[in-house]
Coordinates of C-alpha atoms and ligand atoms in Angstrom, one line a residue:
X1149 CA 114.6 162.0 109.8
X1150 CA 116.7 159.7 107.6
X1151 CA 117.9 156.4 107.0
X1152 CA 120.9 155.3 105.3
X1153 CA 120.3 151.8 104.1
X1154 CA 123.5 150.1 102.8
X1155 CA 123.4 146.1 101.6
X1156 CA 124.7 145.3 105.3
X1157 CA 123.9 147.9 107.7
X1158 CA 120.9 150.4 108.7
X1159 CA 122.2 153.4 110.5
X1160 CA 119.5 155.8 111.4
X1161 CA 121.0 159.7 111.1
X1162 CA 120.0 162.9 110.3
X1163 CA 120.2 164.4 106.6
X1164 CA 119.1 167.6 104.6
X1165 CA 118.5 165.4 101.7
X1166 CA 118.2 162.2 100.0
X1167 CA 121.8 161.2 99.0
X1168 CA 123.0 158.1 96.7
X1169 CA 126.5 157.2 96.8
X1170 CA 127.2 154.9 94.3
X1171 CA 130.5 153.1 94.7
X1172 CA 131.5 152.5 91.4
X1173 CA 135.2 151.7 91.8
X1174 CA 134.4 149.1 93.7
X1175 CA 132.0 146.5 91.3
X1176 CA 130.6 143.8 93.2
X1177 CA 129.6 140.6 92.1
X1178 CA 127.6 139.6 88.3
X1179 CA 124.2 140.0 88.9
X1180 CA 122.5 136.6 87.4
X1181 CA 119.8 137.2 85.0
X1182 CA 118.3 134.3 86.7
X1183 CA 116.7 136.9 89.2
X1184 CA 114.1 137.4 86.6
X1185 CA 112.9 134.3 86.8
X1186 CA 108.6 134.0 86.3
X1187 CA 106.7 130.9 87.3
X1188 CA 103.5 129.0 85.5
X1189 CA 101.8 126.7 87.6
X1190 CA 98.4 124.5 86.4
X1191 CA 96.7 126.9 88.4
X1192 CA 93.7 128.9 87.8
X1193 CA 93.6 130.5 84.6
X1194 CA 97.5 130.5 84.2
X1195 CA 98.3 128.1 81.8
X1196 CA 94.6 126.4 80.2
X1197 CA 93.0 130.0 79.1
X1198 CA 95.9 132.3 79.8
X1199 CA 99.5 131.0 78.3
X1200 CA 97.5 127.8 76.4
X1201 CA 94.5 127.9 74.6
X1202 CA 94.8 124.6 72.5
X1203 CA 95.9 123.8 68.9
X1204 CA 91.9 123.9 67.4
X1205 CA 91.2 127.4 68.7
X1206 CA 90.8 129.5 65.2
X1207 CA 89.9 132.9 67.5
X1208 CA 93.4 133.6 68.8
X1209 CA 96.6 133.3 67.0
X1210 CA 98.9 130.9 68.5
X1211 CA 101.8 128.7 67.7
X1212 CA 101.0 124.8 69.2
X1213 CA 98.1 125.8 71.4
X1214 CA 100.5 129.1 72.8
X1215 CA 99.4 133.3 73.0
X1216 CA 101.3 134.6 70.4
X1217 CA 100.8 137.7 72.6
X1218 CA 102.1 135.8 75.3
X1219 CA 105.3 134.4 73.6
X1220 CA 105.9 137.9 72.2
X1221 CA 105.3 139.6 75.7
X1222 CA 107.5 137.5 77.2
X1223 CA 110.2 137.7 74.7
X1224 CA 110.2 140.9 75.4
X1225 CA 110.7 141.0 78.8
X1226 CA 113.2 138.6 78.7
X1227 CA 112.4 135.7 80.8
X1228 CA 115.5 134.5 81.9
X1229 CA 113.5 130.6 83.6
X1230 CA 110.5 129.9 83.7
X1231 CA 109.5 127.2 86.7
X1232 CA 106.6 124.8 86.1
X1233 CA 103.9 122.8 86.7
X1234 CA 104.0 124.4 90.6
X1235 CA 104.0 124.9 93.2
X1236 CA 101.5 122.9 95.4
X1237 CA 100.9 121.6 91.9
X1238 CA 104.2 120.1 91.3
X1239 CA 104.0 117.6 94.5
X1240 CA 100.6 115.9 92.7
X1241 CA 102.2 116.1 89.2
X1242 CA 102.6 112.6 87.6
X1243 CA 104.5 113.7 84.5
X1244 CA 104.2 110.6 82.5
X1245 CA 100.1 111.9 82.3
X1246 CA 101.1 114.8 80.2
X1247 CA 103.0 113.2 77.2
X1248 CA 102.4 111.3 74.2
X1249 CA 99.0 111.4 72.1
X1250 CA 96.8 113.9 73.9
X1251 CA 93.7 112.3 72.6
X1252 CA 94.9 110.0 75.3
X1253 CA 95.8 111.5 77.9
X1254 CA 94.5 110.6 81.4
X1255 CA 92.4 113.5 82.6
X1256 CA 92.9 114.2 86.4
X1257 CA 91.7 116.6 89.2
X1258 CA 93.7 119.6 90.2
X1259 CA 93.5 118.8 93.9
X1260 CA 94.7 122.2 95.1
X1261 CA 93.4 124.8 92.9
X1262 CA 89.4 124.9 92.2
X1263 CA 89.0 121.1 91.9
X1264 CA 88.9 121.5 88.4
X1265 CA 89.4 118.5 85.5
X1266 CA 92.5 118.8 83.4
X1267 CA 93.2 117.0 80.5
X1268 CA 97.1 117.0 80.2
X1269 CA 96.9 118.4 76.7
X1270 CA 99.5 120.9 78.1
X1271 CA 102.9 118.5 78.9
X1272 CA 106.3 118.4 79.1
X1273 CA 106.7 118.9 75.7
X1274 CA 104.7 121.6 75.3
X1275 CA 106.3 123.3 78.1
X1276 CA 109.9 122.7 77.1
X1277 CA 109.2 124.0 73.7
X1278 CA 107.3 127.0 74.7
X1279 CA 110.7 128.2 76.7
X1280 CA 112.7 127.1 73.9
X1281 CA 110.2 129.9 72.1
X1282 CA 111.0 132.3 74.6
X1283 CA 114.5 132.3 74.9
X1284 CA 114.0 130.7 78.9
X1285 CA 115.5 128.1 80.4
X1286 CA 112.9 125.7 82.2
X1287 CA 112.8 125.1 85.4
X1288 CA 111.0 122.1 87.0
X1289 CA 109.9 121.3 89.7
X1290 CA 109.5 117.6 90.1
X1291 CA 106.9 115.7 92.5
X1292 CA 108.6 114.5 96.0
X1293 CA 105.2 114.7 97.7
X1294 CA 103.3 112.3 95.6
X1295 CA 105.7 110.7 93.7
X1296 CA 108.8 108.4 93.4
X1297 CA 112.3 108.5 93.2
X1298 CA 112.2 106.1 89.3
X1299 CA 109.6 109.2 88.5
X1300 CA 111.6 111.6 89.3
X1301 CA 115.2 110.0 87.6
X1302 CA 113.1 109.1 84.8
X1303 CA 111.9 112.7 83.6
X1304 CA 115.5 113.8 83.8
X1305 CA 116.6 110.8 81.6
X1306 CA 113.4 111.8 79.7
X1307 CA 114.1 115.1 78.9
X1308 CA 118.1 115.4 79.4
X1309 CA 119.6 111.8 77.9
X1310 CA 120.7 111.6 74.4
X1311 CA 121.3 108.1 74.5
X1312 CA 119.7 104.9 74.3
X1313 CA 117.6 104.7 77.1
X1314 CA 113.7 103.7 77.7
X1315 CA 112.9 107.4 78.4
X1316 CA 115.5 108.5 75.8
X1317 CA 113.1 106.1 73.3
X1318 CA 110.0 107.3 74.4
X1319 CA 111.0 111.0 74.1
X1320 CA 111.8 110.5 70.5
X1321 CA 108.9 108.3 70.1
X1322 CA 107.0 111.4 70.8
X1323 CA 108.4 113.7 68.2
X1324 CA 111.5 115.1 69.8
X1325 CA 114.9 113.7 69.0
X1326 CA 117.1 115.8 70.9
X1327 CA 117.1 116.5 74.4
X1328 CA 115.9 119.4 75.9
X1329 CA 118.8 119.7 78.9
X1330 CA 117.2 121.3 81.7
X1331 CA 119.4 122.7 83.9
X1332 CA 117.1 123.6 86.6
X1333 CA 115.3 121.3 89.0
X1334 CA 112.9 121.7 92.0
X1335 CA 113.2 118.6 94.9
X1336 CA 109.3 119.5 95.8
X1337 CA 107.7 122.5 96.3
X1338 CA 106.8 123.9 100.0
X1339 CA 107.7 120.7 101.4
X1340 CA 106.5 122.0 104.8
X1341 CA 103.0 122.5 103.7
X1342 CA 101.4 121.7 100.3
X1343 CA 104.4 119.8 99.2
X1344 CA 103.8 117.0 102.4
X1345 CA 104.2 118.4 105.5
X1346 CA 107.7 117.2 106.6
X1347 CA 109.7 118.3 109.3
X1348 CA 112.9 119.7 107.8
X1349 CA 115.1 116.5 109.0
X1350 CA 112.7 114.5 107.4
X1351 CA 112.7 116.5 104.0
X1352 CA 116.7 116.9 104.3
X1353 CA 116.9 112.6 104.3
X1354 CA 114.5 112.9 100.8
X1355 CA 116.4 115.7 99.4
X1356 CA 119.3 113.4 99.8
X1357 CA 118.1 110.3 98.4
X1358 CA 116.1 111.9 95.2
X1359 CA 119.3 114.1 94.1
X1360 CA 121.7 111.2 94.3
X1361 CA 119.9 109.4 92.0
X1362 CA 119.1 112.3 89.2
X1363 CA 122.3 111.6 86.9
X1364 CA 123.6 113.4 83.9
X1365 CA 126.2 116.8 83.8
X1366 CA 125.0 120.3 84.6
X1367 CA 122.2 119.6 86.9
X1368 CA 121.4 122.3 89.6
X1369 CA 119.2 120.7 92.2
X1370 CA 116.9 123.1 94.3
X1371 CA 115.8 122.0 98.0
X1372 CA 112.3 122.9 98.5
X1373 CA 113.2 126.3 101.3
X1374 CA 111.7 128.1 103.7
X1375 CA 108.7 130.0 104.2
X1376 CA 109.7 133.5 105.1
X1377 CA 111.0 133.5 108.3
X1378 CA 111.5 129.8 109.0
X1379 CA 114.8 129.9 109.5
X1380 CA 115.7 126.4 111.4
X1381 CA 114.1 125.2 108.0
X1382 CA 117.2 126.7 106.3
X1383 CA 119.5 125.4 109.2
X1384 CA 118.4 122.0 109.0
X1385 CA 118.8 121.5 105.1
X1386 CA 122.6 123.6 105.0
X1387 CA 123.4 121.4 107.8
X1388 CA 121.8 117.6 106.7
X1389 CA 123.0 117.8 103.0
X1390 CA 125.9 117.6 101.6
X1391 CA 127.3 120.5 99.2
X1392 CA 127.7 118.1 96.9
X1393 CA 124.5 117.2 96.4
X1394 CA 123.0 121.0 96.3
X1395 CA 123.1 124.0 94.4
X1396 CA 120.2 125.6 95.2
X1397 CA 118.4 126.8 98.4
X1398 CA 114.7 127.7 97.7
X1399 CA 112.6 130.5 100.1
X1400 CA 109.3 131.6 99.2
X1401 CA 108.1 135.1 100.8
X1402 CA 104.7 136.8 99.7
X1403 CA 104.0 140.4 100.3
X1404 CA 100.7 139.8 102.0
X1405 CA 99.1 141.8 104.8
X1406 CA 97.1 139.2 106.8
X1407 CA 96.9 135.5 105.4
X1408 CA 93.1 136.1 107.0
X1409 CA 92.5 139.3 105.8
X1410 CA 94.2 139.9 102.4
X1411 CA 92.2 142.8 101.0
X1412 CA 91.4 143.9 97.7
X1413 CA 94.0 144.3 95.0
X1414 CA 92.5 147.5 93.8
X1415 CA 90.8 149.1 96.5
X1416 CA 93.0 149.3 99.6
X1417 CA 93.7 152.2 101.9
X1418 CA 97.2 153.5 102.5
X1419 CA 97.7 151.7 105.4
X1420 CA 97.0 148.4 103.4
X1421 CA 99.8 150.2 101.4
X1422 CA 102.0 150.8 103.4
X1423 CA 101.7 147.5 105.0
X1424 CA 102.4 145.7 102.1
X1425 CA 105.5 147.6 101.2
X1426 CA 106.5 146.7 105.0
X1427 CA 106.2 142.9 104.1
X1428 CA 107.8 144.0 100.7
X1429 CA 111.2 145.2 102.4
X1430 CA 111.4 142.3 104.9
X1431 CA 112.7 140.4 102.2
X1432 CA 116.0 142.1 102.9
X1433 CA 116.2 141.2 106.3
X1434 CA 114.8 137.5 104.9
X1435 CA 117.5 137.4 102.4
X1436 CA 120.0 138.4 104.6
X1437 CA 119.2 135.6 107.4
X1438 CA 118.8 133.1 105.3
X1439 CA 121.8 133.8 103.8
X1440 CA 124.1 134.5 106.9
X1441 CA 122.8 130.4 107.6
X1442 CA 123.9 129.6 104.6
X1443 CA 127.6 131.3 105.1
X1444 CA 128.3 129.3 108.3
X1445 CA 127.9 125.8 106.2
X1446 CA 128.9 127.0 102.8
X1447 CA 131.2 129.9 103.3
X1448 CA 132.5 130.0 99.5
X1449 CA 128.6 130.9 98.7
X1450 CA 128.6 127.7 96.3
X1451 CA 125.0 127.2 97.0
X1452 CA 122.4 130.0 95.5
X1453 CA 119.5 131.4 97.6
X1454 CA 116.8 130.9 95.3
X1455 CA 113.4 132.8 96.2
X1456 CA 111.0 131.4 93.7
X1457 CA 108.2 132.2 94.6
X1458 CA 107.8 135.8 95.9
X1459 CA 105.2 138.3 94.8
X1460 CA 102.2 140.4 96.4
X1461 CA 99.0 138.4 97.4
X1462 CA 95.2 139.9 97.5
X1463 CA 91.6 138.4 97.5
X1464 CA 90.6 137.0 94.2
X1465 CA 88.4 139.7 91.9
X1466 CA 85.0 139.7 92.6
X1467 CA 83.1 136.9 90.6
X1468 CA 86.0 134.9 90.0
X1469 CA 87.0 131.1 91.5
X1470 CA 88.3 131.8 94.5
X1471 CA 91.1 128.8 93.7
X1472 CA 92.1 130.4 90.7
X1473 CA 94.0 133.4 92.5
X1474 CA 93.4 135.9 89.5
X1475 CA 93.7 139.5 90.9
X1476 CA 94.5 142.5 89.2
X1477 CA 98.1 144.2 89.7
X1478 CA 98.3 148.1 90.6
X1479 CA 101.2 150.6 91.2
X1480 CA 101.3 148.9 94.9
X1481 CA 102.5 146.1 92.4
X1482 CA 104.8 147.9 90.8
X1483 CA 106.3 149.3 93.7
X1484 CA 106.4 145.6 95.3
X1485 CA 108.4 144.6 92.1
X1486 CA 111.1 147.8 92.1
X1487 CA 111.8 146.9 96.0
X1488 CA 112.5 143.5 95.2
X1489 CA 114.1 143.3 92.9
X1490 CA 116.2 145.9 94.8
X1491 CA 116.9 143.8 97.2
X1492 CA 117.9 140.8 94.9
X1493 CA 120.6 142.9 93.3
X1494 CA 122.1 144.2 96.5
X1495 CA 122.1 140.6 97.5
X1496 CA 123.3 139.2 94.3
X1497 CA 126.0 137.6 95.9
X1498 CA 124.0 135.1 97.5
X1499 CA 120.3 135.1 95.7
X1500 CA 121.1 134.2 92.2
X1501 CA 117.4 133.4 90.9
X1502 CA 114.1 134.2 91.6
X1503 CA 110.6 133.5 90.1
X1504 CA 107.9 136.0 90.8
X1505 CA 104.4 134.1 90.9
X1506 CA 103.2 133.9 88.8
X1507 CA 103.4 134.8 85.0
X1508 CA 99.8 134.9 83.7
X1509 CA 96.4 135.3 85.1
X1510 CA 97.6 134.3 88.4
X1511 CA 98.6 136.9 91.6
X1512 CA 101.2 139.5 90.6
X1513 CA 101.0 138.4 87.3
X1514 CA 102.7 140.5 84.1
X1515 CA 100.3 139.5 81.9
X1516 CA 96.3 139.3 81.9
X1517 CA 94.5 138.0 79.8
X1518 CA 90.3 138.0 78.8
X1519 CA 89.4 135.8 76.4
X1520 CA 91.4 137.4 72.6
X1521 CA 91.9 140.4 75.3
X1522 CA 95.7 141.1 76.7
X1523 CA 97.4 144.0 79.0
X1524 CA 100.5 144.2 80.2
X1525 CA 100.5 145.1 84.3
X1526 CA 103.1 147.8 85.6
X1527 CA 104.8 144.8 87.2
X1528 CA 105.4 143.6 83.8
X1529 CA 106.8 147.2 83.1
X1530 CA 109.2 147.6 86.0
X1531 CA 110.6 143.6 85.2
X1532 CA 110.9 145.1 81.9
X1533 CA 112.4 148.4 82.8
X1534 CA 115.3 146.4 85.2
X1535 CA 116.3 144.2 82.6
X1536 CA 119.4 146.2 81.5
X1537 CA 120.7 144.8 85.2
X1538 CA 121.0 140.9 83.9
X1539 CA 124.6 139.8 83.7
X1540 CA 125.6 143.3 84.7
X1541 CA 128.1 143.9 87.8
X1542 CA 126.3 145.0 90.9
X1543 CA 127.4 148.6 91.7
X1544 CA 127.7 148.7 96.1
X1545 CA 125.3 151.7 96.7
X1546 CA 124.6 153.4 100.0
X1547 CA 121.1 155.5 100.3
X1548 CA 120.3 158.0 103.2
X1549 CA 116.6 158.7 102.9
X1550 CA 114.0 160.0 104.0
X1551 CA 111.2 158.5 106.0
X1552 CA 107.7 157.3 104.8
X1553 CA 105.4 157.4 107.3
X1554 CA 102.2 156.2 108.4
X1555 CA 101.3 156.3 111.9
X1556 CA 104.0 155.7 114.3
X1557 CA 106.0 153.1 112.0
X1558 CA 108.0 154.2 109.3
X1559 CA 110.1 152.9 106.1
X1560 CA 112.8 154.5 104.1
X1561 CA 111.1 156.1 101.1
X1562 CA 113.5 155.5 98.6
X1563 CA 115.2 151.7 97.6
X1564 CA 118.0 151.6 95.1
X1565 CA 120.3 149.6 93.0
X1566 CA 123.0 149.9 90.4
X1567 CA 125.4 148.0 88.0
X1568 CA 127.6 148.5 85.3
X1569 CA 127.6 147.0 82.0
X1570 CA 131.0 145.4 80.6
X1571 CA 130.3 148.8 78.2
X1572 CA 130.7 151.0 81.2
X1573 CA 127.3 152.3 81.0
X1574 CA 125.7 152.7 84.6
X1575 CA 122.0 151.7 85.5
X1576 CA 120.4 152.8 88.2
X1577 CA 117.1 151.4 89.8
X1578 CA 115.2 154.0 92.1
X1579 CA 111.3 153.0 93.5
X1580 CA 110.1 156.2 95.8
X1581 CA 107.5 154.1 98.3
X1582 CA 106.0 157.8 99.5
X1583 CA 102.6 157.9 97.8
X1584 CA 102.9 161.9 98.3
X1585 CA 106.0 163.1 98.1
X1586 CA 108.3 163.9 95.4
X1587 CA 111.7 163.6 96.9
X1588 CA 114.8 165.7 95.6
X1589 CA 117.9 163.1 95.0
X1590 CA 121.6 164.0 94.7
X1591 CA 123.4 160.4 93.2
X1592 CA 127.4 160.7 93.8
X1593 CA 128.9 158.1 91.0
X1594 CA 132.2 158.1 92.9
X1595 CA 136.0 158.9 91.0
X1596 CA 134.8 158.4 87.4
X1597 CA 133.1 160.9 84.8
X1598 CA 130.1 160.5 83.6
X1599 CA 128.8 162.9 81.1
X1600 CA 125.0 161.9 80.0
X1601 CA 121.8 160.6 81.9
X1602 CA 118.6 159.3 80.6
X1603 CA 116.1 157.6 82.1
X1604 CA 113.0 155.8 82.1
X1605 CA 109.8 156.1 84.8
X1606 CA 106.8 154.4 86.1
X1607 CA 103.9 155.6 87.5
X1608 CA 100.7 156.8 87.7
X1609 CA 99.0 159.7 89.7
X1610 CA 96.7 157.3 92.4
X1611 CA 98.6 154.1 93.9
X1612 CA 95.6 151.5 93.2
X1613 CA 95.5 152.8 89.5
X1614 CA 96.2 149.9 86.9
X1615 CA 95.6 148.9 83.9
X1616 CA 92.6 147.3 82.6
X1617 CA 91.1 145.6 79.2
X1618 CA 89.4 148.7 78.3
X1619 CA 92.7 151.3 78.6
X1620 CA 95.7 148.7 78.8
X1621 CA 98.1 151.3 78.0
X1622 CA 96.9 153.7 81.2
X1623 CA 100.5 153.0 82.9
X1624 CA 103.5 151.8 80.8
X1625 CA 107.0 153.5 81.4
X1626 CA 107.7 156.9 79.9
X1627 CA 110.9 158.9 78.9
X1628 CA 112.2 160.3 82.3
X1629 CA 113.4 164.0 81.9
X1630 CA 114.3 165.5 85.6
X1631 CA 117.6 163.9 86.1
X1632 CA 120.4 165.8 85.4
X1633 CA 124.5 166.9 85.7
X1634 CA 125.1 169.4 88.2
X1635 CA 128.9 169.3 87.8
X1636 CA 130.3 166.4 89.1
X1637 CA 126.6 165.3 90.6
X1638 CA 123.5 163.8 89.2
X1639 CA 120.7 165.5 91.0
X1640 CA 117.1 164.1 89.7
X1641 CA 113.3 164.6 90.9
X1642 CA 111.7 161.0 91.9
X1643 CA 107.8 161.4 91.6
X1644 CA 105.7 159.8 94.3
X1645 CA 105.2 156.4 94.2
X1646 CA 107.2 155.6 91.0
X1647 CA 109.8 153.1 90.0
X1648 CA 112.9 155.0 87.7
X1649 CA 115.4 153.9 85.9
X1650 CA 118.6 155.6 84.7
X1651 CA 121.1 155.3 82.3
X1652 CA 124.6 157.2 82.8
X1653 CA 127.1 157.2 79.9
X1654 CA 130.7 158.1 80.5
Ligands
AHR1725 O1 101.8 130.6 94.1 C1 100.7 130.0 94.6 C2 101.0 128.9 95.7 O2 101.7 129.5 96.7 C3 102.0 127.9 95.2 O3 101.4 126.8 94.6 C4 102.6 127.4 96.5 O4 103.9 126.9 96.4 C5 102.5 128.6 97.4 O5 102.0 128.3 98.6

C-alpha cells in the first residue's frame, strides 16, 4: 500500500515503488528564508547560561556577555530571525527594565518559567546586537498581556526612529546612535492562554488598537494565532482586522504526544515514535486549514501564516527544573525537523516564516550547552542541511509512498521537497519516517537534463540515539553516496529513519 501525497491532495493507490515526480517546469513560489526562523525566550537555561553568560565571565570566550560558540553556530546555520524575549515571556516583559546601566537594572521574577530572579543584564540592546552578529533579523514580540499601548509605540520609536524623539534620545543615550529597524513584530504571544486569556473578538479589537498606533515604514505586524487546531481563532482575527493593519498571522503547533503524558526525550518506544511523527505531519493538514481561512478574507495571500513556535515537546531531563524545559533532541528530532520543514516549503505560498522553539537549552533546541561544554543536536543538522532551500523557488513535487505502520494506523514513510536555485541547481529534501526500512526511490526531474547528483544524509542506526557532551560529533550529516542517474532517472537508497539531501546539477 501506497500514498501519493501532493501539496493539495492525498490519493491512496497502489504502487510497486516509491516514485518522486518533481515538476520542475513548473517553479512555484520563492521560498522565504524566513522559514528558518529560531526563537530565544528568557526561559530556562536559554538565554542566562546558554546564549549569555555575562561580560565578567573569564572561563568562556564571548563577545559582550555572548557564546562565541553560539554566535559561530548560529552563523552557520544561518538564522534567517530570531524572535525574543517569548513567548509566555513576552506578555510580562516590561522592556524599559532591560536597558540602560545594568548595575541598575530592576531585577524581576520570571513569572512563568521556574520563578526564578532575573536581573535584566540581557536587554534590548543586547539582543538587537547579538542578531546584528549573526546575520538575523530580530523579531519581537512585544507585551499586550501586561503592558500598554505608549509601551509598546515607544520600543518601536526606541529601536526604529532616527529622529529626535524621547526614545530616539534615550537610545543614543545608551550607546547606540543608529537605529536598529526591526522589521518584525509580535502583538502578544498565545493571547488565548499565557498571553491573557482573550476570546478571539476580544484579542482582534487589541490587535487593532496596538498596530494602529506602531508608526514608522516597513513594519510587519504579527497577530498572536492559533493553537493548532483552533481554527475560529484564525476566522475571527482574518475577519475583525483589517488587511491593512496585518501582515502576519501567527499558529503555534508542538509535536507532543499527550500534554499529560509527554514521555521521555530519549527513551521512548516506537509507538511514542510514531505518535509524534503523527502530530509532526498534522502540521500539513494545520497549515492547510489555517490557510484556506485565510484565502476567503485575503485571497491575494497578502498576509503570511507564520508558525512561530512549532517544535517536538518531552518531559524535562531528569534532575533538571522542571520550568526550564531543557530536554535532549534525538533522530525523532531530526525527523520532526525534515517533515516540517517539508511541509513549510510545500506551503511556501502561504507560510512565509517560522521559528522553531527554541534555539538553546530549551525543547528542540540546536544547540546545548553545559557549562564551557557545546553540541550541536541533529535538528541543528537537518536546519543546517535545508538551508540551500532559502530564497530558492519551490519545485511542485508529488510523492507515492509507501506506508509506515504501527498497529492499525499508518503514515506515508517518505516526505519530500524541492527547489531550484536562480543557478539551476536542484535541491531535494527527503526524511524516511520508517525506523526499519530502507526504501528504494525513483525521483523523475520532469523535461530537463540533469547530469550530476550529490548529496548529503542524516542519521544514526537507533531512533532515540543523539548526541551528548561526551561524543557531540556521534550524528552530524555525512557525504550521501546511493543516489544515482539511471538514464533519464535518479534512483537513490533512503536509509531508515534519515533525513537526505540532494543536489542535482544540469
Ligand atoms: O516555547 C515554550 C512556550 O510554549 C512559550 O513560552 C509559549 O508561547 C508556548 O506555550
Amino acid at each position: 500500500m501506497v500514498i501519493i501525497i501532493s501539496a493539495l491532495a492525498i490519493i491512496t493507490e497502489t504502487f510497486a515503488q516509491n516514485t518522486i515526480i518533481i515538476n520542475t517546469d513548473k517553479p512555484g513560489v520563492v521560498i522565504s528564508k524566513h522559514l528558518y526562523g529560531h526563537f530565544a525566550e528568557h526561559l530556562g537555561r536559554c538565554i542566562y547560561d546558554g546564549m549569555y553568560i555575562g561580560e565578567q565571565n573569564n572561563q568562556i570566550s564571548h563577545t559582550d556577555g555572548v557564546r562565541n560558540d553560539v554566535i559561530e553556530a548560529l552563523r552557520k546555520l544561518k538564522v534567517p530571525n530570531l524572535r525574543w524575549p517569548g513567548g509566555c515571556f513576552a506578555d510580562t516583559y516590561q522592556w524599559k527594565d532591560g536597558i540602560g546601566d545594568k548595575a541598575k537594572r530592576p531585577k524581576i521574577v520570571n513569572v512563568w518559567w521556574g520563578g526564578v530572579t532575573e536581573d535584566n543584564s540581557f536587554g534590548t540592546h543586547d539582543f538587537l546586537n547579538l542578531c546584528e552578529r549573526i546575520g538575523a533579523e530580530p523579531y519581537l514580540a512585544a507585551n499586550v498581556g501586561s503592558g500598554t499601548v505608549k509601551d509598546f509605540s515607544d520600543w518601536v520609536q526606541y529601536v526604529n526612529f532616527s529622529g529626535v524623539s524621547p526614545m530616539s534620545d534615550l537610545r543614543q543615550k545608551n550607546g547606540r546612535e543608529k537605529p536598529w529597524n526591526v522589521t518584525y513584530w509580535g502583538v502578544g504571544n498565545e493571547a488565548w492562554g499565557c498571553g491573557g486569556n482573550m476570546k478571539p473578538e476580544y484579542y482582534a479589537n487589541l490587535y487593532r488598537q496596538y498596530a494602529t498606533f506602531m508608526t514608522g515604514s516597513n513594519l510587519f505586524r504579527i497577530a498572536s494565532g492559533a493553537n493548532s487546531s483552533d481554527y475560529n481563532w484564525t476566522e475571527v482575527l482574518m475577519r475583525e482586522i483589517p488587511l491593512h493593519l496585518l501582515e502576519g498571522v501567527a499558529l503555534h503547533h508542538y509535536s507532543v504526544i499527550d500534554w499529560n503524558k509527554k514521555g521521555s526525550a530519549t527513551d521512548f518506544s516506537e509507538e511514542q515514535y510514531f505518535k509524534t511523527m503523527q502530530r509532526a505531519m498534522q502540521m500539513g493538514e494545520l497549515v492547510t486549514k489555517h490557510a484556506a481561512i485565510m484565502d476567503k478574507y485575503d485571497p491575494q495571500r497578502k498576509v503570511a501564516l507564520v508558525v512561530d513556535e512549532w517544535g517536538g515537546w518531552y518531559d524535562v531531563e531528569k534532575g533538571t527544573n522542571p520550568g526550564f524545559l531543557y530536554q535532549q533532541n534525538t533522530m525523532r528530532d531530526a525527523m520532526i525537523a525534515g517533515v516540517t520543514l517539508n511541509i513549510f516549503q510545500n506551503h511556501a505560498d502561504r507560510v512565509r516564516m517560522a521559528n522553531l522553539a527554541q534555539v538553546v537549552n530549551v525543547l528542540q533546541a540546536v544547540i546545548l550547552t553545559d557549562k564551557e561544554k557545546i553540541l550541536l543536536t541533529p535538528t541543528y543538522h537537518v536546519m543546517e542541511m535545508y538551508n540551500v532551500h532559502q530564497e530558492a523557488t519551490q519545485l511542485p513535487v508529488t510523492v507515492e509512498s509507501v506506508m509506515y505502520s504501527n498497529g492499525n494506523e499508518k503514515l506515508p514513510a517518505l516526505s519530500v521537497s524541492a527547489s531550484v536555485t536562480t543557478g539551476g541547481i536542484v535541491h531535494i529534501s527527503i526524511a524516511n519516517i520508517d525506523s526499519h526500512n530502507e526504501l528504494p526511490v525513483e525521483i523523475q526531474l520532469g523535461a530537463k537534463h540533469f547530469k550530476t547528483v550529490s548529496g548529503r544524509v542524516l542519521t544514526s542506526e537507533k531512533v532515540n540515539d543523539h548526541n551528548t557532551f561526551e561524543a557531540p560529533n556521534k550524528i552530524i550529516p555525512k557525504d550521501f553516496a546511493k543516489a544515482r542517474f539511471k538514464g533519464e532517472t535518479l534512483v537513490a537508497a533512503i536509509s531508515p529513519c534519515s533525513v537526505v539531501v540532494l543536489e542535482v546539477r544540469p
